[in-house]
Short mmCIF file of C-alpha atoms and ligand atoms in Angstrom, two decimals:
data_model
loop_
_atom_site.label_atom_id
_atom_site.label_comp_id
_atom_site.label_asym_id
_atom_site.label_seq_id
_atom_site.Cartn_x
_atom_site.Cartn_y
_atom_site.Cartn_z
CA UNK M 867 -9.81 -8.97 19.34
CA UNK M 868 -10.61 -11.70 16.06
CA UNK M 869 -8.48 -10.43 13.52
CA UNK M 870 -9.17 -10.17 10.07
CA UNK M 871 -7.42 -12.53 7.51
CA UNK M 872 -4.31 -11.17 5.69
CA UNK M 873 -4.73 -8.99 2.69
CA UNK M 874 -1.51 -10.00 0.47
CA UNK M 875 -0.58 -7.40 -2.59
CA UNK M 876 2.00 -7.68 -5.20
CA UNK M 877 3.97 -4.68 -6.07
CA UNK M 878 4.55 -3.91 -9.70
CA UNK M 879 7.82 -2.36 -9.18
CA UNK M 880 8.92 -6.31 -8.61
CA UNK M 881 7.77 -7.41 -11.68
CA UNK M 882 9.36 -8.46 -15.14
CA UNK M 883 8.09 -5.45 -16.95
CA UNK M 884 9.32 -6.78 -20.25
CA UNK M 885 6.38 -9.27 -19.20
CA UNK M 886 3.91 -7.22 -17.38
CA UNK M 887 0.62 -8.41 -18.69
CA UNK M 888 2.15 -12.02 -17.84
CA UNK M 889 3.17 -10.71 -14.31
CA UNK M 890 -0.89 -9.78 -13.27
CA UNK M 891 -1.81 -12.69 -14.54
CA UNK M 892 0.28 -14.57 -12.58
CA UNK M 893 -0.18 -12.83 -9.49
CA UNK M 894 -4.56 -12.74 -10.18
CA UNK M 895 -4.59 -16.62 -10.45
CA UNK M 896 -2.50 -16.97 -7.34
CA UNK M 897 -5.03 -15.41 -5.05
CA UNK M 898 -3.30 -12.15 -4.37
CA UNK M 899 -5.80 -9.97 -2.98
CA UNK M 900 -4.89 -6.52 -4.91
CA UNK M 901 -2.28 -5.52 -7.12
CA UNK M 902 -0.12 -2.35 -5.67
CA UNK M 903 1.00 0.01 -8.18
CA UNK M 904 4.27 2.49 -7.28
CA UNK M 905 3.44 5.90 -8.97
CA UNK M 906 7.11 8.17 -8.77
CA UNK M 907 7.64 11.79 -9.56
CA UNK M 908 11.15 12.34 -9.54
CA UNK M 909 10.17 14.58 -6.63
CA UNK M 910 8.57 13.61 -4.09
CA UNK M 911 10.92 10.41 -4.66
CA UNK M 912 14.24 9.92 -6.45
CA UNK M 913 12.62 7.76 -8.85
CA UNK M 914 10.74 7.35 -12.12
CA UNK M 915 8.23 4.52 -12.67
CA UNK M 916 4.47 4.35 -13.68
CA UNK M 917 1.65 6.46 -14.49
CA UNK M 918 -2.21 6.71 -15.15
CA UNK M 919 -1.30 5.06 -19.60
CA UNK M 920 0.39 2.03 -17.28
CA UNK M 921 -2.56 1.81 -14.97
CA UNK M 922 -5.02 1.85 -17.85
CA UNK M 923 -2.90 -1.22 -19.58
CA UNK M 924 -3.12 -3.81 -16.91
CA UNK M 925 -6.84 -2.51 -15.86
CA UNK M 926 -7.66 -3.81 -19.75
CA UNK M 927 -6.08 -6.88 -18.96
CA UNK M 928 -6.96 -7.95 -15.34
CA UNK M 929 -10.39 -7.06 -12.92
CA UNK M 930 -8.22 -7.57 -9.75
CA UNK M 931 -8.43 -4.50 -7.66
CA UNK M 932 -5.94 -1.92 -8.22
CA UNK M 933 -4.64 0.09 -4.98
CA UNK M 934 -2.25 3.08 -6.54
CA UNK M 935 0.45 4.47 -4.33
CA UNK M 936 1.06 7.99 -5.08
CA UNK M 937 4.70 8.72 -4.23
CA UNK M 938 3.86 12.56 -5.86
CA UNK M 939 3.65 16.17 -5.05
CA UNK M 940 0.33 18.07 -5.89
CA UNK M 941 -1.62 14.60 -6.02
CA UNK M 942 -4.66 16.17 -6.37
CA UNK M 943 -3.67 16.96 -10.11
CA UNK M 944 -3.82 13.62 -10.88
CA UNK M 945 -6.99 12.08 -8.58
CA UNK M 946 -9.06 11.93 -11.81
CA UNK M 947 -6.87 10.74 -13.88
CA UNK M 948 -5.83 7.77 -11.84
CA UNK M 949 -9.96 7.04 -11.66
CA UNK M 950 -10.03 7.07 -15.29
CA UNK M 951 -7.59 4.63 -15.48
CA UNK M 952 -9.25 2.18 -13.46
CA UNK M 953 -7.74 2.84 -9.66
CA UNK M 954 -10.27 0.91 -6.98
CA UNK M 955 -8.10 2.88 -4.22
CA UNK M 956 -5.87 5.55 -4.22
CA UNK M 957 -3.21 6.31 -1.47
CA UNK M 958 -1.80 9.54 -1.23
CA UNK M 959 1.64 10.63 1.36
CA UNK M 960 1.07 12.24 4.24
CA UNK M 961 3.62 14.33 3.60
CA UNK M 962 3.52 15.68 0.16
CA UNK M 963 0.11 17.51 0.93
CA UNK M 964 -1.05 20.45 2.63
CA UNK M 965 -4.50 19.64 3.29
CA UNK M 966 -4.47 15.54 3.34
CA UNK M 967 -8.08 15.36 4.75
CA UNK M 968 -9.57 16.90 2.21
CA UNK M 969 -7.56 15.03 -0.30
CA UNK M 970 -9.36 12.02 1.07
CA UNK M 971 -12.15 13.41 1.23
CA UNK M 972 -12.01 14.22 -2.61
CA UNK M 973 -10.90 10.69 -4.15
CA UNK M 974 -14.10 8.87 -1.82
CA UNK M 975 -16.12 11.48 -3.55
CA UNK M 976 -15.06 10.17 -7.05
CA UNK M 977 -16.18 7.21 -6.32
CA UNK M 978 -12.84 5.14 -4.80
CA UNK M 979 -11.19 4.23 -1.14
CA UNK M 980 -8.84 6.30 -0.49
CA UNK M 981 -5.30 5.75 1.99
CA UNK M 982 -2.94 8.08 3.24
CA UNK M 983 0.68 6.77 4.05
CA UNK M 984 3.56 7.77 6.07
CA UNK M 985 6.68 7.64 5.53
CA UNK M 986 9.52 5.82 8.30
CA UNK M 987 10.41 9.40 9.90
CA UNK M 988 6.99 10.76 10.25
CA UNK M 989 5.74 10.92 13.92
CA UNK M 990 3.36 8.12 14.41
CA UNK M 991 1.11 10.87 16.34
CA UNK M 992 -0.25 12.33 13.68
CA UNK M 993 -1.82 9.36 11.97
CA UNK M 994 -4.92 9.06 15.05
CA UNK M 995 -6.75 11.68 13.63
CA UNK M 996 -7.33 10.08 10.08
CA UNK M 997 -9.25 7.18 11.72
CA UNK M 998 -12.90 6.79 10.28
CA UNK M 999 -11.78 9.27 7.53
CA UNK M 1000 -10.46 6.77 5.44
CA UNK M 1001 -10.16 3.22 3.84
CA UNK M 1002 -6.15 2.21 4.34
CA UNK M 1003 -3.49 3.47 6.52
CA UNK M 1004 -0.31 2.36 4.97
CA UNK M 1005 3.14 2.67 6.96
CA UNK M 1006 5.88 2.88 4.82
CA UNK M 1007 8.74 0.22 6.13
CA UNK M 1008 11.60 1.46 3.95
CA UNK M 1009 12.09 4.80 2.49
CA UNK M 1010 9.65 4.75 -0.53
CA UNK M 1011 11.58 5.29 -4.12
CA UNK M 1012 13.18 1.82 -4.51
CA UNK M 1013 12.27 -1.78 -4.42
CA UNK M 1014 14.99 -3.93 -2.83
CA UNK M 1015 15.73 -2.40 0.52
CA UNK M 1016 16.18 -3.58 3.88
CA UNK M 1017 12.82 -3.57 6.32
CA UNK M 1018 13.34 -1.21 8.80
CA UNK M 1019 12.66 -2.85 11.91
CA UNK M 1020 11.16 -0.22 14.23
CA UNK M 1021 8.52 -0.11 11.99
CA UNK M 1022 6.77 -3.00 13.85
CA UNK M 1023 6.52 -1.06 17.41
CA UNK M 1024 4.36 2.03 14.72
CA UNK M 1025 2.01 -0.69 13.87
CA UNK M 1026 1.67 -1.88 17.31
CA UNK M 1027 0.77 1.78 18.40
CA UNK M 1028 -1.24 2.09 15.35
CA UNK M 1029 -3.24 -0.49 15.97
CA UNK M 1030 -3.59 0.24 19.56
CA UNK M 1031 -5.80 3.49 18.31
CA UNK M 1032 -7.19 2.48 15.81
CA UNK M 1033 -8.70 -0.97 17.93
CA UNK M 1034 -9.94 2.09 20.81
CA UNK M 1035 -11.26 4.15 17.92
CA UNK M 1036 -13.19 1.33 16.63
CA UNK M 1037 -14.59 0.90 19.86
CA UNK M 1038 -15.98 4.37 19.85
CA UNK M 1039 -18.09 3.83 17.17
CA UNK M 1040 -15.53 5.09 14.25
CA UNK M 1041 -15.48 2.92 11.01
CA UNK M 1042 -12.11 0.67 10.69
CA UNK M 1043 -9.70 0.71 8.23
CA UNK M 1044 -6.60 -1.38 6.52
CA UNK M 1045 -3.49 -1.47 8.23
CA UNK M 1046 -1.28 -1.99 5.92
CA UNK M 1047 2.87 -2.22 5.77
CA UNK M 1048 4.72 -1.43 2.48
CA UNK M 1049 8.32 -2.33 1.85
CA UNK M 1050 11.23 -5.03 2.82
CA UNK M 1051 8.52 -7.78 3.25
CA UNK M 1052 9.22 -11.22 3.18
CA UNK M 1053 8.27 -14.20 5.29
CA UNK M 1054 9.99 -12.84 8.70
CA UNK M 1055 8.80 -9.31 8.34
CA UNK M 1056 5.69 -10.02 7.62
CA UNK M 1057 5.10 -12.01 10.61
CA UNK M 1058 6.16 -9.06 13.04
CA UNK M 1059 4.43 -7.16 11.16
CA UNK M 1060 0.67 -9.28 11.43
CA UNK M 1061 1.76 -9.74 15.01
CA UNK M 1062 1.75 -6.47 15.40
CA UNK M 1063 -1.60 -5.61 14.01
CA UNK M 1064 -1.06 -4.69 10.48
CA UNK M 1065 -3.81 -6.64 7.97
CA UNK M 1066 -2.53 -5.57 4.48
CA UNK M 1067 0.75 -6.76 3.10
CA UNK M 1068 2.55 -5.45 0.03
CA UNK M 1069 5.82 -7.10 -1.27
CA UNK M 1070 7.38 -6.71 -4.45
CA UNK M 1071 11.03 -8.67 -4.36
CA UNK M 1072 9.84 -11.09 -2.18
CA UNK M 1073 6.80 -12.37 -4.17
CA UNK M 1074 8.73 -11.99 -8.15
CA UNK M 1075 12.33 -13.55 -7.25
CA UNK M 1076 12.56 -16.89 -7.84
CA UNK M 1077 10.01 -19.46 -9.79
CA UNK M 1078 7.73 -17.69 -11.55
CA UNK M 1079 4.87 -20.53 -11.46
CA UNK M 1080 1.26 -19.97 -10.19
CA UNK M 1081 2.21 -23.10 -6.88
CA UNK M 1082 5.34 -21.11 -6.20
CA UNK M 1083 3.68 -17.93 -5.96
CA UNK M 1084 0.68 -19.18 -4.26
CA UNK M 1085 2.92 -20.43 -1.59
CA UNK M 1086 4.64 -17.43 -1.64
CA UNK M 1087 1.66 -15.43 -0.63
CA UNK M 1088 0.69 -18.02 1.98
CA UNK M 1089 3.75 -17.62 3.72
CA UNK M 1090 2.84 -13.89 4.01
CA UNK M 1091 -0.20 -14.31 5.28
CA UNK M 1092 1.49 -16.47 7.96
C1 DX5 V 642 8.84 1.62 -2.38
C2 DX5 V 642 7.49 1.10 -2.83
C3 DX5 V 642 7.24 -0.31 -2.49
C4 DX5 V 642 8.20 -1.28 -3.15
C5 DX5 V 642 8.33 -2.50 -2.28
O1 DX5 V 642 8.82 2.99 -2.40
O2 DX5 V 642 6.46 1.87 -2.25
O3 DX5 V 642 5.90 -0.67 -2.82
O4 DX5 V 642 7.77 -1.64 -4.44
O5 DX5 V 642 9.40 -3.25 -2.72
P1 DX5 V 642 10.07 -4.42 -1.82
O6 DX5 V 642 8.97 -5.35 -1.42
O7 DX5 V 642 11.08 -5.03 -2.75
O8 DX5 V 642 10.68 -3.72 -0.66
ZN1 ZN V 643 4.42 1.14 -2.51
#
């Protein structure tokens, strides 16, 4: 089956924050396809970071298209508010909800995609059943909180089987969605990983360390898309 092109997004969390509105810019004028933003409870996550006042700021000073990654318990507290600020898709954990589907359901009904994600130890099984129910399936490649960490490697054989379903889904008529991997990506990862099937691409050490001009980072995000 044709495959799609690449979908490359930055990840906030790698960012000079002291520098953020410098940051999007750099990353919009390089072609990145969406921004990723990291929202942490404390919770769901050991980890503090960003929430809807932060993804209000860089909506006033970009138009690329913001994908928010709720790392949160009770998300559905905070749907509207993250459409307020300007989310184009919001993706919610798998495991922080009771009743995920309808979750889903709810943020397409305010008006934005929606994505559900799963974290490394969550069985790949259950993930099927949200085919044609939503935009972006996003498998989580390190365990979320942190930036920095290692790319777990089995993670490539989940989005072989995911994309194994979803491909025989598709088939039967259900709409397709993103496949997208989130965490330890860098040029070698990121190659198993589109190998494998996955379409979507987020990276946040990988695409801030090093030269910080728009040739670097445009080759930077090349590389990713292999
Ligand atoms: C981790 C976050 C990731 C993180 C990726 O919980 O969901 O988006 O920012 O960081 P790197 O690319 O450094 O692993
Ligand atoms: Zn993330």
């Amino acid at each position: 089956m044709k495959r799609d092109r690449v979908l490359v997004a930055p990840s906030v969390m790698g960012a000079d924050l002291s520098r953020l509105g410098e940051e999007v810019a750099l990353v919009e004028s390089s072609g990145a396809d969406f921004l990723h933003i990291d929202v942490m409870d404390g919770h769901f996550v050991p980890n503090l970071t960003f929430g809807p006042d932060t993804i209000a700021a860089i909506n006033r000073t970009s138009d690329i298209f913001l994908e928010v990654h709720a790392m949160i318990y009770n998300p559905f507290d905070f749907i509207e508010k993250f459409v307020a600020s300007g989310a184009d898709r919001i993706v919610v954990h798998f495991e922080a909800s009771e009743d995920v589907e309808e979750l889903l359901a709810y943020i397409r009904r305010c008006g934005v995609q929606s994505g559900v994600a799963f974290s490394p130890e969550t069985s790949v099984e259950f993930i099927p059943k949200f085919f044609g129910k939503t935009d972006l399936i996003l498998l989580m490649s390190v365990h979320p909180g942190f930036s920095g960490q290692e790319f777990i490697s089995e993670t490539v054989d989940r989005v072989k089987f995911v994309r194994q379903e979803l491909d025989k889904a598709v088939e039967d008529g259900i709409s397709p969605c993103l496949i997208e991997v989130d965490g330890g990506i860098d040029d070698h990862s990121a190659y198993s990983c589109v190998e494998a099937g996955a379409n979507a691409l987020v990276a946040a050490s990988y695409l801030f360390k090093g030269d910080n001009s728009v040739e670097a980072m445009q080759q930077r995000i090349a590389l990713l898309r292999g």
